[in-house]
Short mmCIF file of C-alpha atoms in Angstrom, two decimals:
data_model
loop_
_atom_site.label_atom_id
_atom_site.label_comp_id
_atom_site.label_asym_id
_atom_site.label_seq_id
_atom_site.Cartn_x
_atom_site.Cartn_y
_atom_site.Cartn_z
CA MET N 3 -7.69 28.98 -2.30
CA ALA N 4 -8.77 31.84 -0.07
CA SER N 5 -8.27 30.07 3.24
CA THR N 6 -4.81 29.63 4.74
CA SER N 7 -5.64 26.58 6.88
CA PHE N 8 -7.82 23.48 6.96
CA ARG N 9 -9.14 21.06 9.60
CA ALA N 10 -6.63 18.26 9.39
CA ILE N 11 -7.18 14.78 10.85
CA GLY N 12 -4.30 13.08 12.63
CA TYR N 13 -2.65 13.05 16.02
CA THR N 14 -1.71 15.99 18.25
CA GLU N 15 0.23 13.97 20.80
CA ALA N 16 2.90 11.41 19.97
CA ARG N 17 1.82 7.81 20.58
CA ALA N 18 -1.75 8.86 21.39
CA GLY N 19 -3.17 6.18 19.10
CA LEU N 20 -6.84 6.01 18.17
CA PRO N 21 -9.19 7.81 18.01
CA LEU N 22 -7.64 10.52 15.87
CA VAL N 23 -8.46 14.18 16.32
CA ALA N 24 -9.14 17.18 14.09
CA PHE N 25 -7.07 20.35 14.35
CA ASP N 26 -6.35 23.50 12.39
CA HIS N 27 -3.34 23.11 10.14
CA PRO N 28 -1.75 25.61 7.76
CA ILE N 29 -2.06 24.92 4.07
CA PRO N 30 1.55 24.14 3.13
CA VAL N 31 3.56 25.86 0.41
CA PRO N 32 5.30 23.60 -2.12
CA GLY N 33 9.06 23.79 -2.37
CA ALA N 34 11.33 22.99 -5.29
CA GLY N 35 10.18 19.91 -7.16
CA GLU N 36 6.93 19.70 -5.21
CA VAL N 37 3.23 20.16 -5.86
CA LEU N 38 0.43 21.10 -3.49
CA VAL N 39 -2.55 18.78 -3.93
CA GLN N 40 -6.08 19.78 -2.98
CA VAL N 41 -7.09 16.35 -1.72
CA LEU N 42 -10.57 15.12 -2.60
CA ALA N 43 -10.06 11.41 -1.90
CA SER N 44 -7.73 9.14 0.02
CA SER N 45 -7.85 5.74 1.70
CA LEU N 46 -7.04 3.87 4.89
CA ASN N 47 -3.76 1.99 5.35
CA PRO N 48 -2.24 0.23 8.39
CA LEU N 49 0.49 2.87 8.20
CA GLU N 50 -1.80 5.54 9.61
CA TYR N 51 -2.85 3.78 12.79
CA LYS N 52 0.71 2.56 13.36
CA LEU N 53 2.04 6.10 13.10
CA ALA N 54 -0.65 7.34 15.50
CA GLU N 55 0.25 4.61 17.99
CA LEU N 56 4.04 4.59 17.70
CA ASN N 57 5.14 7.79 15.91
CA PHE N 58 8.03 5.71 14.58
CA MET N 59 8.99 8.37 12.04
CA GLY N 60 9.85 10.66 14.94
CA ARG N 61 7.56 13.51 13.91
CA ALA N 62 6.81 16.50 16.12
CA ALA N 63 3.05 16.64 16.69
CA PRO N 64 0.58 17.68 15.42
CA VAL N 65 0.75 15.41 12.37
CA PRO N 66 -1.95 15.20 9.67
CA LEU N 67 -2.38 11.65 8.39
CA GLY N 68 -3.57 10.29 5.04
CA PHE N 69 -0.74 9.74 2.56
CA ASP N 70 -2.75 8.55 -0.44
CA LEU N 71 -3.74 11.64 -2.41
CA ALA N 72 -6.18 12.17 -5.28
CA GLY N 73 -7.41 15.61 -6.26
CA TYR N 74 -6.30 18.74 -8.09
CA VAL N 75 -2.99 20.58 -8.22
CA ALA N 76 -3.47 23.71 -6.12
CA ALA N 77 0.05 25.12 -6.52
CA VAL N 78 3.43 24.11 -7.95
CA GLY N 79 6.88 24.71 -6.53
CA PRO N 80 9.96 26.05 -8.31
CA GLY N 81 11.22 23.89 -11.13
CA VAL N 82 7.98 21.95 -11.65
CA GLU N 83 7.06 22.06 -15.33
CA THR N 84 5.09 18.82 -15.70
CA PHE N 85 1.98 20.02 -13.84
CA GLU N 86 -0.20 23.10 -13.78
CA VAL N 87 -2.74 24.37 -11.29
CA GLY N 88 -6.02 22.55 -11.87
CA ASP N 89 -4.54 19.28 -13.17
CA PRO N 90 -6.32 16.18 -11.75
CA VAL N 91 -3.65 14.01 -10.12
CA VAL N 92 -2.94 11.02 -7.95
CA ALA N 93 0.11 11.08 -5.67
CA MET N 94 1.67 9.84 -2.48
CA ALA N 95 2.86 12.22 0.21
CA ASP N 96 6.17 11.55 1.94
CA CYS N 97 5.46 9.08 4.74
CA ASP N 98 7.59 11.09 7.17
CA GLY N 99 5.70 14.26 6.24
CA ASP N 100 2.11 15.46 6.47
CA GLY N 101 -0.92 13.72 4.99
CA GLY N 102 -4.06 15.22 3.54
CA TRP N 103 -7.04 13.98 5.58
CA ALA N 104 -9.43 16.76 6.45
CA GLU N 105 -12.65 17.16 8.43
CA GLY N 106 -15.65 18.31 6.43
CA GLY N 107 -14.04 19.08 3.08
CA ALA N 108 -10.95 18.94 0.93
CA GLY N 109 -7.54 18.62 2.54
CA TYR N 110 -4.15 19.82 1.35
CA ALA N 111 -0.85 17.97 1.19
CA ILE N 112 2.55 18.31 -0.44
CA ALA N 113 3.75 15.60 -2.82
CA ARG N 114 6.94 15.27 -4.79
CA ALA N 115 6.28 15.97 -8.45
CA ALA N 116 8.20 12.75 -9.13
CA LEU N 117 5.61 10.80 -7.09
CA THR N 118 2.66 12.50 -8.78
CA VAL N 119 0.92 11.43 -11.98
CA ARG N 120 -2.12 12.68 -13.84
CA LYS N 121 -5.25 10.84 -12.80
CA PRO N 122 -6.30 8.41 -15.55
CA SER N 123 -9.75 9.29 -16.86
CA ALA N 124 -10.77 5.67 -16.30
CA LEU N 125 -10.45 6.17 -12.52
CA SER N 126 -12.74 8.19 -10.29
CA PHE N 127 -11.03 10.30 -7.66
CA ALA N 128 -12.30 7.81 -5.07
CA ALA N 129 -10.68 4.88 -6.89
CA ALA N 130 -7.46 6.78 -7.59
CA GLY N 131 -7.19 7.75 -3.93
CA THR N 132 -7.08 4.12 -2.83
CA LEU N 133 -4.03 3.19 -4.87
CA PRO N 134 -0.64 4.81 -4.16
CA ALA N 135 0.66 3.13 -0.97
CA CYS N 136 -0.76 -0.34 -1.64
CA PHE N 137 0.03 -0.31 -5.35
CA LEU N 138 3.63 0.77 -4.74
CA ALA N 139 4.05 -2.02 -2.18
CA ALA N 140 2.87 -4.64 -4.66
CA HIS N 141 4.88 -3.05 -7.47
CA LEU N 142 8.11 -3.11 -5.43
CA ALA N 143 7.56 -6.73 -4.52
CA LEU N 144 6.82 -8.03 -7.99
CA THR N 145 7.86 -6.07 -11.04
CA GLU N 146 11.62 -6.66 -10.94
CA HIS N 147 11.25 -10.36 -10.14
CA LEU N 148 8.46 -11.97 -12.17
CA ALA N 149 10.29 -12.50 -15.47
CA GLY N 150 10.16 -16.21 -16.19
CA VAL N 151 8.09 -17.01 -13.08
CA GLN N 152 5.63 -19.83 -13.81
CA SER N 153 3.91 -20.02 -10.43
CA ILE N 154 3.29 -17.60 -7.57
CA TYR N 155 1.55 -17.81 -4.21
CA ILE N 156 -0.02 -14.63 -2.79
CA PRO N 157 -1.78 -15.25 0.54
CA GLY N 158 -4.46 -12.73 1.43
CA GLY N 159 -5.48 -12.05 -2.16
CA GLY N 160 -8.54 -10.13 -0.99
CA GLY N 161 -6.51 -7.58 1.00
CA GLY N 162 -5.62 -4.04 0.05
CA VAL N 163 -2.17 -5.00 -1.22
CA GLY N 164 -3.04 -8.60 -2.04
CA HIS N 165 -5.78 -8.00 -4.60
CA LEU N 166 -3.54 -5.56 -6.47
CA ALA N 167 -0.63 -8.01 -6.36
CA VAL N 168 -2.82 -10.74 -7.83
CA GLN N 169 -3.81 -8.43 -10.69
CA ILE N 170 -0.21 -7.44 -11.40
CA ALA N 171 0.92 -11.08 -11.43
CA LYS N 172 -1.90 -12.31 -13.66
CA LYS N 173 -3.02 -9.38 -15.80
CA VAL N 174 0.31 -7.59 -16.28
CA PHE N 175 2.92 -10.38 -16.16
CA ASP N 176 0.64 -13.25 -17.18
CA VAL N 177 2.06 -15.70 -14.62
CA PRO N 178 0.57 -19.08 -15.65
CA LEU N 179 -0.33 -20.24 -12.14
CA VAL N 180 -1.42 -17.66 -9.56
CA ILE N 181 -2.44 -19.22 -6.24
CA SER N 182 -4.01 -17.27 -3.39
CA SER N 183 -5.78 -18.02 -0.13
CA ALA N 184 -8.03 -16.42 2.47
CA GLY N 185 -10.10 -17.34 5.48
CA ARG N 186 -13.13 -15.21 4.63
CA ALA N 187 -15.46 -16.04 1.77
CA ASP N 188 -15.58 -12.44 0.55
CA SER N 189 -11.77 -12.31 0.49
CA ARG N 190 -11.62 -15.49 -1.58
CA THR N 191 -14.19 -14.08 -3.98
CA LEU N 192 -12.15 -10.90 -4.49
CA ALA N 193 -8.91 -12.87 -4.98
CA GLU N 194 -10.62 -14.93 -7.69
CA LYS N 195 -12.14 -11.84 -9.29
CA SER N 196 -8.68 -10.24 -9.30
CA GLY N 197 -7.31 -13.05 -11.42
CA ALA N 198 -6.10 -15.84 -9.13
CA ASP N 199 -6.31 -19.25 -10.83
CA ILE N 200 -6.69 -21.13 -7.55
CA VAL N 201 -7.99 -19.66 -4.29
CA LEU N 202 -7.62 -21.84 -1.22
CA ASP N 203 -9.76 -21.78 1.92
CA ARG N 204 -7.50 -21.24 4.93
CA GLN N 205 -10.19 -22.52 7.27
CA LEU N 206 -10.83 -25.82 5.54
CA GLN N 207 -7.79 -26.71 3.46
CA ASP N 208 -4.20 -27.71 4.27
CA ILE N 209 -2.35 -24.98 2.38
CA PRO N 210 1.10 -26.66 2.17
CA ARG N 211 -0.43 -29.92 0.96
CA GLU N 212 -2.61 -28.12 -1.61
CA VAL N 213 0.30 -26.08 -2.97
CA ALA N 214 2.49 -29.16 -3.16
CA GLY N 215 -0.23 -30.92 -5.14
CA LEU N 216 -0.57 -28.00 -7.54
CA THR N 217 3.19 -27.85 -8.19
CA ALA N 218 4.08 -31.56 -8.45
CA GLY N 219 5.67 -31.35 -5.01
CA GLN N 220 8.22 -28.74 -6.08
CA GLY N 221 6.70 -25.60 -4.53
CA VAL N 222 6.05 -22.29 -6.25
CA ASP N 223 8.64 -20.15 -8.00
CA PHE N 224 7.72 -17.06 -6.02
CA VAL N 225 5.84 -16.09 -2.85
CA PHE N 226 4.69 -12.60 -1.97
CA ASP N 227 3.54 -12.49 1.66
CA ALA N 228 1.92 -9.26 2.83
CA THR N 229 0.10 -10.78 5.82
CA TYR N 230 2.28 -9.39 8.67
CA SER N 231 1.97 -12.77 10.41
CA GLU N 232 5.04 -14.59 11.70
CA ILE N 233 3.15 -17.88 11.72
CA GLY N 234 2.12 -17.20 8.14
CA PHE N 235 5.68 -16.27 7.15
CA VAL N 236 6.99 -19.64 8.39
CA GLU N 237 4.31 -21.48 6.44
CA THR N 238 4.73 -19.59 3.18
CA ALA N 239 8.55 -19.80 3.29
CA GLY N 240 8.12 -23.56 3.18
CA LEU N 241 6.13 -23.31 -0.05
CA VAL N 242 8.99 -21.95 -2.17
CA ARG N 243 10.71 -24.30 -4.58
CA ARG N 244 14.47 -24.80 -4.51
CA GLY N 245 16.10 -21.73 -6.04
CA GLY N 246 12.89 -19.70 -5.89
CA ALA N 247 12.20 -16.41 -4.15
CA TRP N 248 10.16 -15.24 -1.17
CA SER N 249 9.19 -11.56 -0.90
CA VAL N 250 7.76 -9.96 2.22
CA LEU N 251 5.99 -6.64 2.66
CA GLY N 252 7.80 -4.49 5.20
CA VAL N 253 10.88 -5.18 7.30
CA GLY N 254 10.36 -8.92 7.37
CA PRO N 255 10.29 -12.02 9.57
CA GLY N 256 10.88 -11.61 13.29
CA ARG N 257 9.88 -7.95 13.12
CA THR N 258 6.13 -8.00 12.60
CA THR N 259 5.81 -5.36 15.31
CA ARG N 260 7.95 -2.27 15.82
CA THR N 261 8.17 -2.76 19.57
CA SER N 262 9.88 -6.14 19.64
CA GLU N 263 12.07 -8.43 17.56
CA THR N 264 12.07 -12.21 17.72
CA LYS N 265 14.19 -14.98 16.24
CA SER N 266 12.52 -16.20 13.06
CA PRO N 267 13.27 -19.51 11.29
CA VAL N 268 12.33 -18.07 7.88
CA ALA N 269 15.90 -17.27 6.79
CA ASP N 270 16.99 -20.83 7.61
CA ILE N 271 14.01 -22.31 5.77
CA LEU N 272 14.82 -20.30 2.65
CA ALA N 273 18.54 -21.02 2.89
CA ALA N 274 17.83 -24.75 2.94
CA ARG N 275 15.98 -24.24 -0.34
CA GLU N 276 18.67 -21.95 -1.75
CA ALA N 277 15.85 -19.43 -2.13
CA THR N 278 16.15 -15.64 -2.14
CA LEU N 279 14.61 -13.41 0.55
CA LEU N 280 13.34 -10.07 -0.74
CA ASN N 281 11.82 -7.08 1.07
CA ALA N 282 9.25 -4.71 -0.41
CA ASN N 283 9.45 -1.79 2.00
CA VAL N 284 8.02 1.53 0.82
CA LEU N 285 8.87 3.18 4.13
CA SER N 286 12.58 2.48 3.67
CA PHE N 287 12.68 5.18 0.99
CA PHE N 288 11.72 7.73 3.62
CA SER N 289 14.28 6.58 6.18
CA THR N 290 17.30 7.92 4.35
CA PRO N 291 18.49 11.50 4.95
CA ALA N 292 16.41 13.98 2.95
CA SER N 293 19.48 15.21 1.10
CA ASP N 294 20.16 11.70 -0.26
CA ARG N 295 16.65 10.75 -1.30
CA ALA N 296 16.33 11.90 -4.88
CA GLN N 297 18.63 9.20 -6.26
CA HIS N 298 16.79 6.50 -4.30
CA PHE N 299 13.25 7.29 -5.46
CA ALA N 300 13.53 5.82 -8.96
CA PRO N 301 11.64 2.60 -8.06
CA LEU N 302 8.73 4.59 -6.60
CA GLU N 303 8.69 6.94 -9.60
CA ALA N 304 8.52 3.92 -11.91
CA GLY N 305 5.72 2.54 -9.77
CA MET N 306 3.65 5.71 -10.07
CA ARG N 307 4.11 5.72 -13.84
CA ASP N 308 2.96 2.11 -14.01
CA LEU N 309 0.01 2.93 -11.75
CA ALA N 310 -1.21 5.45 -14.31
CA ARG N 311 -0.45 3.21 -17.29
CA TRP N 312 -1.84 -0.08 -16.00
CA THR N 313 -5.04 1.44 -14.61
CA ALA N 314 -5.61 3.30 -17.88
CA LEU N 315 -5.28 -0.04 -19.71
CA GLY N 316 -7.66 -1.73 -17.28
CA ARG N 317 -5.08 -4.24 -16.10
CA VAL N 318 -5.22 -3.05 -12.50
CA THR N 319 -8.47 -1.88 -10.91
CA PRO N 320 -8.82 -1.22 -7.18
CA HIS N 321 -11.75 -2.80 -5.37
CA ILE N 322 -13.44 -0.39 -2.97
CA GLY N 323 -15.00 -2.36 -0.14
CA ALA N 324 -16.36 0.73 1.63
CA THR N 325 -16.37 4.51 1.27
CA LEU N 326 -16.15 6.71 4.35
CA PRO N 327 -16.83 10.43 4.71
CA GLY N 328 -13.89 12.52 5.90
CA THR N 329 -14.60 12.79 9.62
CA THR N 330 -12.45 11.91 12.61
CA GLU N 331 -15.12 9.51 13.87
CA THR N 332 -15.52 7.47 10.69
CA ILE N 333 -11.81 7.40 9.87
CA SER N 334 -10.90 6.36 13.43
CA ARG N 335 -13.52 3.63 13.39
CA GLY N 336 -12.34 2.41 9.99
CA LEU N 337 -8.73 2.24 11.16
CA ALA N 338 -9.78 0.31 14.26
CA GLU N 339 -11.55 -2.24 12.04
CA LEU N 340 -8.49 -2.44 9.80
CA LYS N 341 -6.31 -3.16 12.82
CA ALA N 342 -8.72 -5.80 14.13
CA GLY N 343 -8.95 -7.55 10.76
CA THR N 344 -12.68 -6.93 10.43
CA ALA N 345 -12.56 -4.27 7.71
CA PRO N 346 -14.21 -4.82 4.31
CA VAL N 347 -12.13 -6.54 1.64
CA GLY N 348 -10.07 -4.56 -0.84
CA LYS N 349 -9.57 -0.90 -0.03
CA ILE N 350 -11.48 1.55 2.17
CA ALA N 351 -11.88 4.87 0.37
CA VAL N 352 -12.10 8.20 2.18
CA GLN N 353 -14.11 10.96 0.52
CA LEU N 354 -12.90 14.42 1.43
CA GLY N 355 -14.48 16.60 -1.25
CA HIS N 356 -17.73 16.79 -3.16
CA SER N 357 -16.11 15.65 -6.40
CA ALA N 358 -14.51 12.44 -5.12
CA GLY N 359 -16.71 10.24 -7.28
CA GLN N 360 -15.87 11.95 -10.57
#
């Protein structure tokens, strides 16, 4: 590591939005309990374009984006004994910190050793780099709540989070009835490939009526809704059986944007069913004061361990819908498609180094 800087990709002005820009950024030095990752592969998430547009973490620009990390350990901080320089790893950078996207080559980013695992040999760097943020979202939503669940509805089973959630429900927890839905044919195909027993066509079928028919009119035990749609939230809340549970990705109903808050009927719908409302919010772990975080990260640490274990066992496999080279132009265009809902199904991988396919 002869160079002391790299060409990071992110934003240099708060709330500038897309397109992103490239800028020189110092290669960071890991502190206690941290590792420096030489990033060969990453992926696109809605988080990145939302940070570029809103800077809701309150960062001082410039800010490198790209929080999914797959590559090699380039340096370790004090107290880190679980990793050595040269170890192949997959990790997630702190979402209120700096990411690892880079123009024209490998990037560099700091990750907590606790949120870093060795890359399973079954995964290429490209595949590993698509997982952390989306896998942790699905893991938070499901793993503590699926014991005894006999039926689950996961709309958007062809999405980045959705196709992983379907796999966790079916291939890890063996939920007997996994129902999904999508409007696009390729999304429905991926949801079915991921393990959904029934995949409904949002364009042609009446979802509430179909779910009622599949559950003898009772509704499903559990819903995980990662669609970020208030209209969708209202519909899926009505599909939960009495005493069931409804889990949402992010902050929840009435707050699908960070610039406004509206009155949502979801809480009342669930209350009428005596159903539980749950939130799977990865970002909430990075909203607490830094000094208080260590004790709160246990769920994310468990998620990273399961990421390594379940992918090694072949129970969870990310679907890569497209692979982009690490340039500001291609990443900005990919994020714009993600925002518009026209991106390929599954995950969009970003290749930053020559070894990303290994």
